[in-house]
Each structure stands twice: as C-alpha cells, then as structure tokens.
Coordinates of C-alpha atoms and ligand atoms in Angstrom, one line a residue:
M1 CA -156.1 -12.2 -72.4
E2 CA -159.3 -14.2 -72.3
M3 CA -161.9 -12.9 -74.7
T4 CA -165.3 -12.0 -73.4
K5 CA -168.8 -12.1 -74.7
A6 CA -168.5 -8.4 -75.5
D7 CA -165.4 -9.0 -77.6
F8 CA -167.2 -11.6 -79.7
H9 CA -170.2 -9.3 -80.1
K10 CA -167.9 -6.6 -81.3
I11 CA -166.4 -9.0 -83.9
R12 CA -170.0 -10.0 -84.9
D13 CA -171.1 -6.3 -85.3
N14 CA -168.1 -5.4 -87.5
I15 CA -167.8 -8.5 -89.6
K16 CA -168.1 -8.1 -93.3
I17 CA -169.9 -11.2 -94.5
N18 CA -169.2 -12.6 -98.0
T19 CA -172.3 -14.3 -99.4
Q20 CA -171.3 -15.4 -102.8
A21 CA -170.4 -18.6 -104.5
F22 CA -166.7 -19.3 -105.2
I23 CA -166.3 -20.7 -108.7
D24 CA -163.2 -20.9 -110.8
G25 CA -161.3 -18.7 -108.4
K26 CA -163.9 -15.9 -108.4
F27 CA -166.7 -14.9 -106.2
C28 CA -169.9 -14.7 -108.2
E29 CA -173.7 -15.0 -108.2
A30 CA -175.8 -17.9 -109.4
E31 CA -176.5 -17.9 -113.2
D32 CA -180.2 -17.3 -112.5
G33 CA -179.4 -14.8 -109.7
A34 CA -181.3 -16.9 -107.1
K35 CA -180.8 -16.3 -103.4
L36 CA -181.4 -18.1 -100.1
E37 CA -181.4 -16.7 -96.6
T38 CA -179.6 -17.8 -93.5
I39 CA -180.9 -17.3 -90.0
N40 CA -179.2 -17.1 -86.6
P41 CA -181.1 -19.9 -84.9
A42 CA -180.1 -18.6 -81.4
T43 CA -182.1 -15.3 -82.0
G44 CA -184.3 -16.2 -84.9
E45 CA -183.0 -13.2 -86.8
L46 CA -182.0 -13.1 -90.5
I47 CA -178.3 -12.8 -90.9
T48 CA -178.1 -12.3 -94.7
S49 CA -179.2 -13.7 -98.0
F50 CA -176.7 -15.6 -100.0
T51 CA -176.1 -17.1 -103.5
H52 CA -178.3 -20.1 -104.3
C53 CA -176.4 -22.2 -106.8
G54 CA -178.3 -24.6 -109.0
P55 CA -177.4 -27.3 -111.6
A56 CA -176.0 -24.7 -114.1
D57 CA -173.6 -23.4 -111.5
V58 CA -172.6 -26.9 -110.5
D59 CA -171.9 -27.6 -114.2
R60 CA -169.8 -24.4 -114.5
A61 CA -167.8 -25.4 -111.4
V62 CA -167.2 -29.0 -112.5
K63 CA -165.9 -27.7 -115.9
A64 CA -163.5 -25.4 -114.1
A65 CA -162.4 -28.2 -111.8
R66 CA -161.9 -30.6 -114.7
R67 CA -160.0 -28.0 -116.8
V68 CA -157.5 -27.4 -114.0
F69 CA -157.3 -31.1 -113.1
N70 CA -156.4 -31.8 -116.8
D71 CA -153.9 -29.0 -117.1
G72 CA -152.1 -30.4 -114.1
T73 CA -151.3 -27.1 -112.3
W74 CA -152.4 -28.8 -109.1
S75 CA -153.0 -32.4 -109.9
R76 CA -149.5 -33.0 -111.4
A77 CA -147.7 -30.3 -109.4
S78 CA -144.8 -31.4 -107.2
P79 CA -146.0 -32.7 -103.8
E80 CA -143.7 -30.1 -102.1
Y81 CA -145.6 -27.3 -103.9
R82 CA -149.0 -28.7 -102.7
K83 CA -147.6 -29.0 -99.2
E84 CA -146.3 -25.5 -99.1
I85 CA -149.6 -24.0 -100.2
L86 CA -151.6 -26.1 -97.8
F87 CA -149.3 -24.9 -95.0
K88 CA -150.0 -21.3 -96.1
L89 CA -153.7 -22.0 -96.0
A90 CA -153.4 -23.4 -92.5
E91 CA -151.7 -20.2 -91.4
L92 CA -154.4 -18.1 -92.9
V93 CA -157.1 -20.1 -91.2
E94 CA -155.3 -19.7 -87.9
Q95 CA -155.0 -15.9 -88.5
N96 CA -158.7 -15.7 -89.2
N97 CA -159.8 -17.9 -86.4
H98 CA -161.8 -15.4 -84.5
E99 CA -163.8 -14.2 -87.5
L100 CA -164.4 -17.8 -88.7
A101 CA -165.5 -18.9 -85.3
V102 CA -168.0 -16.0 -84.9
L103 CA -169.4 -16.6 -88.4
E104 CA -169.8 -20.3 -87.5
S105 CA -171.4 -19.5 -84.2
I106 CA -174.0 -17.0 -85.5
D107 CA -174.8 -19.2 -88.5
A108 CA -175.2 -22.5 -86.6
G109 CA -176.0 -21.5 -83.0
K110 CA -172.9 -23.4 -81.9
T111 CA -171.0 -22.2 -78.8
I112 CA -168.1 -19.9 -79.4
S113 CA -165.8 -22.1 -77.4
D114 CA -166.5 -25.1 -79.6
C115 CA -166.2 -23.0 -82.8
L116 CA -162.8 -21.6 -81.7
Q117 CA -161.6 -25.1 -81.1
E118 CA -162.9 -26.4 -84.4
T119 CA -162.0 -23.5 -86.7
G120 CA -158.8 -22.7 -84.9
S121 CA -157.0 -25.6 -83.6
E122 CA -158.6 -28.6 -85.3
A123 CA -159.0 -27.2 -88.8
V124 CA -155.6 -25.7 -88.8
N125 CA -154.1 -29.0 -87.6
Y126 CA -156.0 -30.7 -90.4
F127 CA -154.5 -28.6 -93.2
R128 CA -151.0 -29.1 -91.7
W129 CA -151.5 -32.8 -91.2
Y130 CA -152.6 -33.4 -94.8
A131 CA -150.0 -30.9 -96.1
E132 CA -147.4 -33.2 -94.5
L133 CA -148.8 -36.3 -96.2
A134 CA -148.7 -34.7 -99.7
D135 CA -145.1 -35.7 -100.1
K136 CA -145.1 -38.8 -97.9
T137 CA -147.6 -41.0 -99.8
F138 CA -145.9 -43.7 -101.9
G139 CA -147.0 -46.6 -104.1
K140 CA -145.5 -50.1 -104.1
V141 CA -143.5 -52.4 -106.2
A142 CA -144.9 -55.9 -106.6
N143 CA -142.7 -58.9 -106.1
T144 CA -142.5 -60.2 -109.7
G145 CA -139.8 -62.4 -111.2
E146 CA -137.0 -60.8 -113.2
D147 CA -139.0 -60.7 -116.4
A148 CA -141.1 -57.8 -115.2
L149 CA -141.1 -54.7 -113.0
A150 CA -144.6 -54.1 -111.7
L151 CA -145.4 -50.7 -110.1
I152 CA -148.5 -50.0 -108.1
V153 CA -149.0 -46.2 -108.2
K154 CA -151.5 -43.9 -106.6
E155 CA -153.0 -41.2 -108.8
P156 CA -155.5 -38.4 -107.8
V157 CA -159.0 -39.6 -108.7
G158 CA -160.0 -36.4 -110.5
V159 CA -162.9 -34.1 -109.7
V160 CA -164.4 -34.7 -106.3
G161 CA -167.9 -33.6 -105.3
A162 CA -168.6 -33.0 -101.6
V163 CA -171.8 -32.3 -99.7
V164 CA -171.7 -31.6 -96.0
P165 CA -174.1 -31.1 -93.1
W166 CA -174.7 -28.2 -90.7
N167 CA -173.6 -29.6 -87.4
F168 CA -169.8 -29.0 -87.9
P169 CA -170.0 -26.8 -91.0
F170 CA -166.4 -25.6 -91.1
L171 CA -164.7 -28.8 -89.9
M172 CA -166.6 -31.1 -92.3
T173 CA -165.7 -28.7 -95.1
V174 CA -162.1 -28.8 -94.1
W175 CA -162.1 -32.6 -93.7
K176 CA -163.1 -33.0 -97.3
I177 CA -161.0 -30.2 -98.8
A178 CA -157.7 -30.8 -97.0
S179 CA -157.4 -34.5 -97.9
A180 CA -158.7 -34.1 -101.4
L181 CA -156.2 -31.3 -102.1
A182 CA -153.3 -33.3 -100.6
A183 CA -154.2 -36.1 -103.0
G184 CA -154.1 -33.7 -106.0
C185 CA -157.8 -33.6 -106.7
S186 CA -160.0 -30.7 -107.7
I187 CA -163.2 -30.3 -105.6
V188 CA -166.7 -28.9 -105.9
I189 CA -168.3 -28.6 -102.4
K190 CA -171.8 -27.7 -101.2
P191 CA -172.2 -26.5 -97.6
A192 CA -175.5 -27.1 -95.8
E193 CA -178.2 -24.5 -96.6
Q194 CA -178.4 -23.4 -93.0
T195 CA -174.6 -22.8 -92.6
P196 CA -172.9 -21.5 -95.7
L197 CA -170.9 -18.6 -94.2
S198 CA -167.7 -20.2 -92.8
A199 CA -167.2 -22.2 -96.0
I200 CA -167.6 -19.1 -98.2
K201 CA -165.0 -17.3 -96.0
L202 CA -162.7 -20.3 -96.5
G203 CA -162.9 -19.5 -100.3
E204 CA -161.3 -16.1 -99.6
L205 CA -158.4 -17.8 -97.8
I206 CA -158.0 -20.4 -100.5
S207 CA -157.6 -17.7 -103.0
E208 CA -155.2 -15.8 -100.8
A209 CA -153.1 -18.9 -100.2
G210 CA -152.6 -19.2 -104.0
I211 CA -154.4 -22.4 -104.8
P212 CA -154.9 -22.3 -108.5
E213 CA -158.2 -21.1 -109.8
G214 CA -160.8 -23.9 -110.3
V215 CA -159.2 -26.3 -107.9
V216 CA -161.6 -25.5 -105.1
N217 CA -165.2 -24.4 -105.8
I218 CA -167.7 -23.6 -103.1
L219 CA -171.3 -23.6 -104.0
P220 CA -173.9 -22.7 -101.4
G221 CA -177.3 -24.1 -102.3
L222 CA -180.0 -26.6 -101.5
G223 CA -179.7 -30.3 -101.3
E224 CA -182.4 -30.8 -103.9
T225 CA -180.8 -28.4 -106.4
A226 CA -177.0 -28.1 -106.0
G227 CA -176.6 -31.3 -104.0
Q228 CA -178.5 -33.5 -106.4
A229 CA -176.7 -31.9 -109.4
I230 CA -173.4 -32.9 -107.8
G231 CA -174.7 -36.5 -107.1
L232 CA -175.8 -36.8 -110.7
H233 CA -173.0 -35.0 -112.6
N234 CA -171.4 -37.2 -115.2
D235 CA -168.0 -35.5 -114.9
I236 CA -167.5 -35.9 -111.1
D237 CA -165.4 -38.9 -110.3
V238 CA -166.0 -39.4 -106.6
V239 CA -168.6 -38.0 -104.3
T240 CA -167.9 -37.7 -100.6
F241 CA -171.0 -37.1 -98.5
T242 CA -171.5 -36.5 -94.8
G243 CA -175.1 -36.4 -93.5
S244 CA -178.2 -38.5 -92.9
T245 CA -178.5 -42.1 -93.9
E246 CA -181.6 -41.2 -95.9
V247 CA -179.7 -38.8 -98.1
G248 CA -176.7 -41.2 -98.2
R249 CA -179.0 -43.7 -100.0
M250 CA -179.9 -41.0 -102.6
F251 CA -176.2 -40.5 -103.4
M252 CA -175.9 -44.3 -104.1
R253 CA -178.8 -44.0 -106.5
Y254 CA -177.5 -40.8 -108.1
S255 CA -174.3 -42.7 -108.8
G256 CA -176.2 -45.6 -110.4
D257 CA -178.3 -43.2 -112.4
S258 CA -175.2 -41.4 -113.8
N259 CA -171.6 -42.3 -114.3
L260 CA -171.1 -44.9 -111.4
K261 CA -168.9 -42.4 -109.6
G262 CA -167.4 -43.6 -106.4
V263 CA -169.5 -42.7 -103.3
G264 CA -168.0 -42.2 -99.8
L265 CA -170.6 -41.9 -97.1
E266 CA -170.3 -40.8 -93.5
L267 CA -173.8 -41.1 -92.1
G268 CA -175.9 -41.2 -89.0
G269 CA -175.7 -43.2 -85.8
K270 CA -177.5 -44.2 -82.6
S271 CA -174.4 -45.1 -80.7
P272 CA -174.3 -47.0 -77.4
F273 CA -172.4 -46.0 -74.2
I274 CA -172.1 -49.2 -72.1
V275 CA -171.3 -49.3 -68.4
L276 CA -170.6 -52.8 -67.2
D277 CA -171.3 -53.8 -63.6
D278 CA -167.7 -53.8 -62.5
A279 CA -167.2 -50.1 -63.4
D280 CA -167.0 -47.3 -60.9
I281 CA -169.4 -44.4 -61.5
T282 CA -166.6 -41.8 -61.2
D283 CA -166.8 -38.1 -62.0
N284 CA -164.8 -38.8 -65.2
L285 CA -167.3 -41.4 -66.3
I286 CA -170.2 -39.0 -65.7
E287 CA -168.4 -36.2 -67.5
D288 CA -167.9 -38.5 -70.5
A289 CA -171.5 -39.7 -70.4
A290 CA -172.7 -36.1 -70.4
M291 CA -170.5 -35.0 -73.2
A292 CA -171.1 -38.2 -75.2
A293 CA -174.8 -37.3 -75.2
F294 CA -175.0 -33.5 -75.1
W295 CA -171.9 -32.1 -76.7
N296 CA -173.0 -29.8 -79.6
G297 CA -176.6 -30.0 -78.2
G298 CA -176.6 -33.7 -79.2
Q299 CA -176.3 -32.7 -82.8
N300 CA -173.4 -35.0 -83.3
C301 CA -173.3 -38.1 -85.5
S302 CA -171.4 -40.1 -82.9
A303 CA -173.5 -38.9 -80.0
N304 CA -173.9 -41.9 -77.5
M305 CA -177.6 -41.6 -77.1
R306 CA -178.4 -45.1 -75.8
Q307 CA -176.7 -45.4 -72.5
I308 CA -176.8 -49.0 -71.5
I309 CA -176.1 -49.3 -67.8
A310 CA -175.7 -52.4 -65.6
A311 CA -179.0 -52.5 -63.6
P312 CA -177.3 -52.3 -60.1
L313 CA -175.6 -49.0 -61.1
V314 CA -178.6 -47.2 -62.7
D315 CA -179.7 -45.3 -59.7
E316 CA -176.3 -43.9 -58.9
F317 CA -175.7 -43.2 -62.6
L318 CA -179.0 -41.3 -63.0
D319 CA -178.5 -39.3 -59.8
K320 CA -175.0 -38.1 -60.8
M321 CA -176.0 -37.5 -64.4
T322 CA -178.9 -35.4 -63.5
K323 CA -176.7 -33.2 -61.3
R324 CA -174.1 -32.9 -64.0
V325 CA -176.6 -32.1 -66.7
A326 CA -178.0 -29.3 -64.5
Q327 CA -174.7 -27.6 -64.8
F328 CA -174.9 -27.1 -68.6
K329 CA -175.4 -23.5 -69.4
L330 CA -177.7 -22.7 -72.3
G331 CA -177.7 -19.2 -73.7
D332 CA -176.0 -16.8 -76.0
P333 CA -173.7 -18.9 -78.1
L334 CA -171.2 -16.0 -78.3
D335 CA -170.8 -16.0 -74.6
P336 CA -167.7 -18.1 -73.7
E337 CA -169.5 -19.3 -70.6
T338 CA -172.3 -21.0 -72.6
T339 CA -171.9 -24.7 -72.9
I340 CA -174.9 -25.6 -75.0
G341 CA -176.0 -23.5 -77.9
S342 CA -179.2 -23.5 -80.0
M343 CA -180.6 -26.2 -82.1
I344 CA -179.9 -25.6 -85.8
S345 CA -183.4 -24.2 -86.6
S346 CA -186.9 -23.9 -85.1
D347 CA -188.1 -26.7 -87.4
H348 CA -185.4 -29.0 -86.0
K349 CA -186.3 -27.9 -82.5
N350 CA -189.9 -28.9 -83.1
M351 CA -188.9 -32.3 -84.5
V352 CA -186.8 -32.9 -81.4
L353 CA -189.7 -31.9 -79.1
D354 CA -191.9 -34.4 -81.0
Y355 CA -189.5 -37.1 -80.2
I356 CA -189.5 -36.1 -76.5
N357 CA -193.3 -36.4 -76.5
K358 CA -193.1 -39.7 -78.2
G359 CA -190.7 -41.0 -75.6
S360 CA -193.2 -40.2 -72.8
S361 CA -196.2 -41.5 -74.7
E362 CA -194.3 -44.8 -75.5
G363 CA -193.7 -45.3 -71.8
A364 CA -190.2 -44.0 -71.1
R365 CA -189.8 -41.8 -68.0
L366 CA -188.5 -38.2 -68.5
I367 CA -186.4 -37.5 -65.5
T368 CA -185.0 -34.1 -66.4
G369 CA -185.0 -31.5 -69.2
G370 CA -186.9 -31.4 -72.4
D371 CA -188.1 -27.8 -71.9
S372 CA -187.9 -25.2 -74.6
D373 CA -189.3 -22.0 -73.2
R374 CA -187.0 -19.3 -74.4
T375 CA -186.4 -17.2 -77.6
G376 CA -184.4 -19.0 -80.2
S377 CA -184.3 -22.7 -80.7
F378 CA -183.0 -24.0 -77.4
I379 CA -183.8 -27.3 -75.7
E380 CA -182.8 -28.3 -72.2
P381 CA -180.9 -31.6 -72.3
A382 CA -183.4 -34.4 -71.6
I383 CA -182.8 -37.7 -70.0
F384 CA -185.2 -40.6 -70.2
D385 CA -185.0 -43.6 -67.9
G386 CA -186.5 -47.1 -68.6
V387 CA -186.0 -46.9 -72.4
K388 CA -186.5 -50.1 -74.3
N389 CA -184.9 -50.9 -77.6
D390 CA -188.3 -51.1 -79.5
M391 CA -189.2 -47.5 -78.6
T392 CA -188.9 -44.8 -81.3
I393 CA -186.4 -42.8 -79.2
A394 CA -184.1 -45.8 -79.0
R395 CA -184.3 -46.6 -82.7
E396 CA -184.2 -43.3 -84.6
E397 CA -181.4 -40.8 -84.7
I398 CA -182.9 -37.7 -83.1
F399 CA -180.0 -35.4 -83.5
G400 CA -180.9 -33.4 -80.5
P401 CA -180.3 -33.5 -76.7
V402 CA -182.4 -36.6 -75.9
L403 CA -180.7 -39.3 -74.0
G404 CA -182.2 -42.7 -73.3
V405 CA -180.9 -44.8 -70.3
M406 CA -181.4 -48.5 -70.7
P407 CA -180.8 -50.8 -67.7
V408 CA -179.4 -54.3 -68.5
K409 CA -178.8 -57.4 -66.4
S410 CA -175.7 -59.0 -68.1
V411 CA -172.8 -58.4 -70.4
E412 CA -174.6 -60.5 -73.1
E413 CA -177.7 -58.4 -72.8
A414 CA -175.7 -55.2 -73.0
L415 CA -174.2 -56.5 -76.3
T416 CA -177.5 -57.6 -77.7
V417 CA -179.1 -54.3 -77.0
A418 CA -176.1 -52.3 -78.2
N419 CA -176.0 -54.2 -81.5
D420 CA -179.8 -54.1 -82.2
T421 CA -179.6 -51.1 -84.5
V422 CA -179.1 -50.4 -88.2
Y423 CA -176.2 -48.1 -87.3
G424 CA -172.6 -48.8 -86.4
L425 CA -170.7 -45.5 -86.1
H426 CA -169.4 -45.5 -82.5
A427 CA -169.5 -47.2 -79.1
T428 CA -168.1 -46.5 -75.7
V429 CA -167.5 -49.2 -73.1
F430 CA -166.6 -48.7 -69.4
T431 CA -165.2 -51.7 -67.5
R432 CA -162.2 -52.4 -65.3
D433 CA -161.8 -55.9 -66.7
I434 CA -159.4 -55.9 -69.7
D435 CA -160.8 -59.2 -71.1
R436 CA -164.3 -57.8 -71.1
A437 CA -163.1 -54.6 -72.7
I438 CA -161.3 -56.3 -75.5
S439 CA -164.1 -58.8 -76.1
M440 CA -166.7 -56.0 -76.2
A441 CA -164.6 -54.0 -78.6
R442 CA -164.4 -57.0 -81.0
R443 CA -168.0 -57.8 -80.8
L444 CA -169.4 -54.3 -81.4
P445 CA -169.7 -53.7 -85.2
C446 CA -168.8 -50.0 -85.1
G447 CA -166.2 -47.8 -86.8
T448 CA -164.8 -46.6 -83.5
V449 CA -165.0 -48.3 -80.0
A450 CA -163.8 -46.1 -77.1
I451 CA -162.8 -47.9 -73.9
N452 CA -163.0 -46.1 -70.5
G453 CA -163.4 -42.7 -72.1
F454 CA -165.6 -41.0 -74.7
T455 CA -163.6 -40.0 -77.7
E456 CA -163.9 -40.0 -81.5
G457 CA -160.1 -40.5 -81.7
D458 CA -158.1 -37.8 -83.4
I459 CA -156.8 -36.8 -86.8
K460 CA -154.4 -39.8 -86.8
T461 CA -157.2 -42.4 -86.5
P462 CA -159.7 -43.3 -89.2
F463 CA -163.3 -42.3 -88.6
G464 CA -166.4 -43.8 -90.2
G465 CA -169.3 -46.2 -89.9
Y466 CA -170.1 -49.9 -90.1
K467 CA -173.6 -51.0 -91.3
Q468 CA -175.9 -48.1 -92.3
S469 CA -173.6 -45.5 -90.7
G470 CA -171.4 -45.3 -93.8
S471 CA -169.6 -46.9 -96.6
L472 CA -166.1 -48.3 -96.6
A473 CA -164.7 -44.8 -96.9
R474 CA -163.0 -43.3 -93.8
E475 CA -162.3 -39.7 -92.8
N476 CA -159.1 -38.8 -90.9
G477 CA -155.8 -40.7 -90.8
T478 CA -153.9 -41.8 -93.9
E479 CA -157.1 -43.6 -94.8
A480 CA -158.9 -40.4 -95.7
L481 CA -156.5 -40.0 -98.7
D482 CA -157.6 -43.4 -100.1
Q483 CA -161.0 -41.9 -101.0
Y484 CA -159.3 -39.5 -103.4
L485 CA -156.7 -41.8 -104.9
Q486 CA -156.9 -44.3 -107.7
T487 CA -154.6 -47.3 -107.8
K488 CA -152.9 -48.1 -111.1
T489 CA -150.7 -51.0 -112.0
I490 CA -147.9 -50.3 -114.4
W491 CA -146.4 -53.6 -115.7
I492 CA -143.1 -53.3 -117.4
A493 CA -141.8 -56.4 -119.2
T494 CA -138.0 -56.6 -118.7
Q495 CA -135.3 -58.7 -120.2
P496 CA -132.7 -59.7 -117.7
I497 CA -129.2 -59.2 -119.2
Ligands
LIG501 P1 -178.9 -34.2 -94.4 O1 -180.3 -33.7 -94.4 O2 -178.6 -35.5 -94.9 O3 -178.0 -33.1 -95.2 C1 -176.7 -33.2 -95.4 C2 -176.3 -32.5 -96.7 O4 -177.0 -33.2 -97.8 C3 -176.8 -31.0 -96.8 O5 -175.8 -30.3 -97.5 C4 -178.1 -31.2 -97.5 O6 -178.5 -30.0 -98.2 C5 -177.8 -32.2 -98.5 N1 -179.0 -32.8 -99.1 C6 -180.2 -32.9 -98.6 N2 -181.1 -33.5 -99.4 C7 -180.3 -33.8 -100.5 C8 -180.7 -34.4 -101.8 N3 -181.9 -34.8 -102.0 N4 -179.7 -34.6 -102.7 C9 -178.4 -34.2 -102.4 N5 -178.1 -33.6 -101.3 C10 -179.0 -33.4 -100.3 O7 -178.3 -34.2 -92.9 P2 -178.3 -33.0 -91.9 O8 -179.6 -33.0 -91.2 O9 -177.7 -31.8 -92.5 O10 -177.1 -33.5 -90.9 C11 -177.3 -34.4 -89.9 C12 -176.9 -35.8 -90.3 O11 -175.5 -35.8 -90.6 C13 -177.1 -36.8 -89.2 O12 -177.7 -37.9 -89.7 C14 -175.6 -37.0 -88.7 O13 -175.5 -38.2 -88.1 C15 -174.9 -37.0 -90.0 N6 -173.4 -36.7 -89.7 C16 -172.6 -37.7 -89.9 C17 -171.2 -37.6 -89.7 C18 -170.2 -38.7 -89.9 O14 -169.1 -38.4 -90.1 N7 -170.7 -39.9 -89.9 C19 -170.7 -36.3 -89.3 C20 -171.7 -35.3 -89.1 C21 -173.0 -35.5 -89.3 P3 -179.5 -29.0 -97.4 O15 -178.6 -28.2 -96.5 O16 -180.2 -28.2 -98.4 O17 -180.5 -29.8 -96.7
LIG502 MG1 -177.8 -20.3 -90.3

C-alpha cells in the first residue's frame, strides 16, 4: 500500500535518533564533550544536538582504522567474506529504508520520495554492486620473457579519509564506504555538519552487519575541525572528498602540508544543457530540462543550470518550461506529493536569493519564480531569460533553483558558450543529428555527456569531473575501486629448466 504523509509523520514522531560518533565499533561522545545542533530546514526547528568531533577524535579513529588495517581482519580477509558482509549490510539498509529516508528528509529538507529512492533502492544496490566486485577484481601478469614472472597486483591503499556534503548525505556516504570496503580499506568519514543523522544510523547497521570494529568510523563534526584534521592527518593514505571546488583546493593543500596522501575530488559544476536547432521541443525534453535544473531544488552538482538553446526555439522552450515548472509542488518534504523540498538552511536560502537579485541587476530577465515567502527555507524555482556568459549567475555555481536560459545562433556558438567555464562535470545535448551528437560529445570537456536525455548514468558508469570539477578520481563503476587500491609490481626472476 502507498504510504501517506501521515505514515511518514508517524515514523518521524516515533524515531529514536542516535546522535553519537561511531569510533572503533562503539558509539561515543567527543573527547572534549563538544556538541553541535542540527535543524530541520523545512520548519526551522531544532531536531537534536549531536557529537562534535575534533582533531583528537579523528586521531583516535585513525588509530583504530590503522590497527585493524594492519591486523588484517578486513584488509586481508578473503574477498568472499567481505562480499558476504557487504550483502548483509545491503539487506539491513533495505530493512531500515523508511527510517533512514525519514531521518534524511527531516535533516536535509529533501523530499521523502527522493530519500526513499536514494536510501532504499540506490544505496542498497550500491552495497550489492561493490560486494559483487570484492571477489571479481584481479591483477595482471606482464608479458616478460622466460627469465621472469612479473605480477601486477592490487592492494588496498590503507586508511581512507572521506568528507562528504549535505545534498545527498546518505548516498555520498555510501558511495565512499561501499567501494572503500570492497577494496579492503578502513575508513574515517565525516558527514556534513547540517546532515549527520543518516550516516550515524548507518553506523548502527555496520555494527549489526558484523564489520570488524575500527574498519568504519563515522565522525560528525565541522569542516574546519574534523574535516581539516582528516585532510592533514599523517596516517591517512587517501582522502576522498565531495563538495565545493573551494574546499577541494584546501584538500590539495592539506596533502602537500602533511604526508602527500592521495586526494580524490568530486567538486562543483555549472553544467550546460544544449538544445540544437534541429531538436523537437517535446514533453520529454521539457521534463528533462526541468529535472536537470530543479531536481533536489537545484542543489545538485550536475545540475544543468545553463540551458543553451538555439535562438529560433527559445520562445517555445520558455513557454513550455514555465508551464512545467509551475507544476512543481513545494511543501512538507514528508508529503509524498511534494516534488521540491527546502533549501538546506536559511543562510543558503539567503545566498541563493542574493544570486537572484544579482541576475536581475546584471540585466537578465526573471520570467518565473524566485519567491521565498513561506516558513522554512523554500524558494520557488526561478528561470532567467537572456543570460549572458559574463553574468555572475552564469559563471558561479549557485546550488539552488536558479536556471539561466541562453539563446545561441549556431552550433559553434553553443560549444563556445558551453565550454567557457572552469567546470567540466556534466553536459546534456539534444539533437536529432547523430553526427552533431557525437561531435558535441567529443568536444565537451566533461566527465559525463548525456545525449537526448538528462542522466548522470548509473552505478555501472564512472562519474566525475574534468577541469575544476574534480581530480582524475571517479565514483561509480569499477573505476571507483581504483581510488582505494595501490598497484604493486612483483618481479620474480625465474630460471627456465
Ligand atoms: P562544502 O562547503 O565544500 O562542504 C563539503 C564538506 O567539506 C562538508 O563536510 C564540509 O564540512 C567540509 N568542509 C568545509 N570546509 C572545510 C575545510 N576547511 N576543511 C575540510 N573540510 C571542510 O560543500 P557543500 O556546500 O556542503 O556541498 C555543495 C558542493 O558539493 C557543491 O559545490 C557541489 O557541486 C558539490 N558536490 C559535488 C558532487 C560530485 O560528485 N561532483 C556531488 C555532490 C555535491 P561542513 O559541513 O562543516 O561545512
Ligand atoms: Mg539538518
């Protein structure tokens, strides 16, 4: 039976929220007893205070992670064992889907429908997919002469530090943990300060699944405290970071200032959605354009916020988009009918509103949305027309529901505008001409190019950014494992007999 708003409210009212750090297999407070608070941004109400970990706690967690990595109970265990336990974890996540989704929704203001999809189906699939890879990842044998046997083997890199953002709190946590665990690593992870609750709940399930103590450590805290301590720790081998380009730069510096740890970065974007003049403005195209911009309230790294449209199609496009956008339903994120939830915080809402004002003052035309006249941190999806690439709203990642429509006169102009950005995470192209489609895909320096449909791909396909949208690291696919594996050459001199 379909669940209703009342059902989800009931879960919320009865939920027992765990608020502690998970270090060395135990839930605990910070050494100095510090606390932070998390707010439900849709109501502005305090949900709870929670443990605020600092550098001493990070150090404690890294010691535990190193101890268990060295003793080999996970890192050198049979791949079949790791697989079995990850399957068990997947099952537990599935069983706890409703509670996880409600925690995520109240903590982040995200719609319950998206949360159910992310914590239930996607996260569960994630653990299963990487569980399956645990015993299907092999090294190579080099083609030497008969006087040697050269083995190229993959080994877990060691202790992984992970720092994640608030826009997909559970999914980002799972992306990091599932692949690092399949590779045999230990991990110390810090959720975003606004959204610690679903990650802490995962700690309970990790414990129940039987993952050895110390293999996964979950440390809620601030970027400047726990986050920086992870970046600078001399006994963390690799850091994997998802968040803003600005903080990504800091992780590069932290590495240089400490032990030259590997740094994998998944950063921001300002991705184009290109409609060439031969495309038909179908309902599907409009649905994709609307979701590419406004899914998760635009708080999405691969949001397509520069919609570059062939000039003759702009009027029809804007007319249909305005009608589609009017159908979005803002409101109680726990209501399954709601399609856009709250911004992550009132500070963030104000920042997005500043961008909307800047768009108007720099000469773009606001044709719909941009209002914010209700309790909580909601913003009506905004569409600007006549956006030029030198305007602030075309250059900076806003991370809110602010779409800029940019008319262009040719395919070359579309490419020039699309590529005039420091980012390179994602691009969408609509055209009926196969040669144009392939040429565009080749000439867009982006980690993902979607043709005739907006998608980020799925678990099988690597996800990451060119240019300042990321490092060479990729999430998803078999590529995600590469971040957590070292490559070793074993050269054995042999005497042919
Ligand atoms: P953010 O400010 O960069 O924060 C991300 C994480 O970094 C948080 O856990 C944050 O802690 C921590 N952090 C902040 N300052 C730090 C510091 N000085 N040292 C160490 N850690 C620090 O980003 P956000 O606003 O949460 O998230 C939005 C960004 O994430 C956007 O740019 C978006 O494009 C990007 N994103 C990228 C992808 C991708 O896969 N490419 C996916 C999702 C999101 P606090 O919580 O305390 O601030
Ligand atoms: Mg919160």
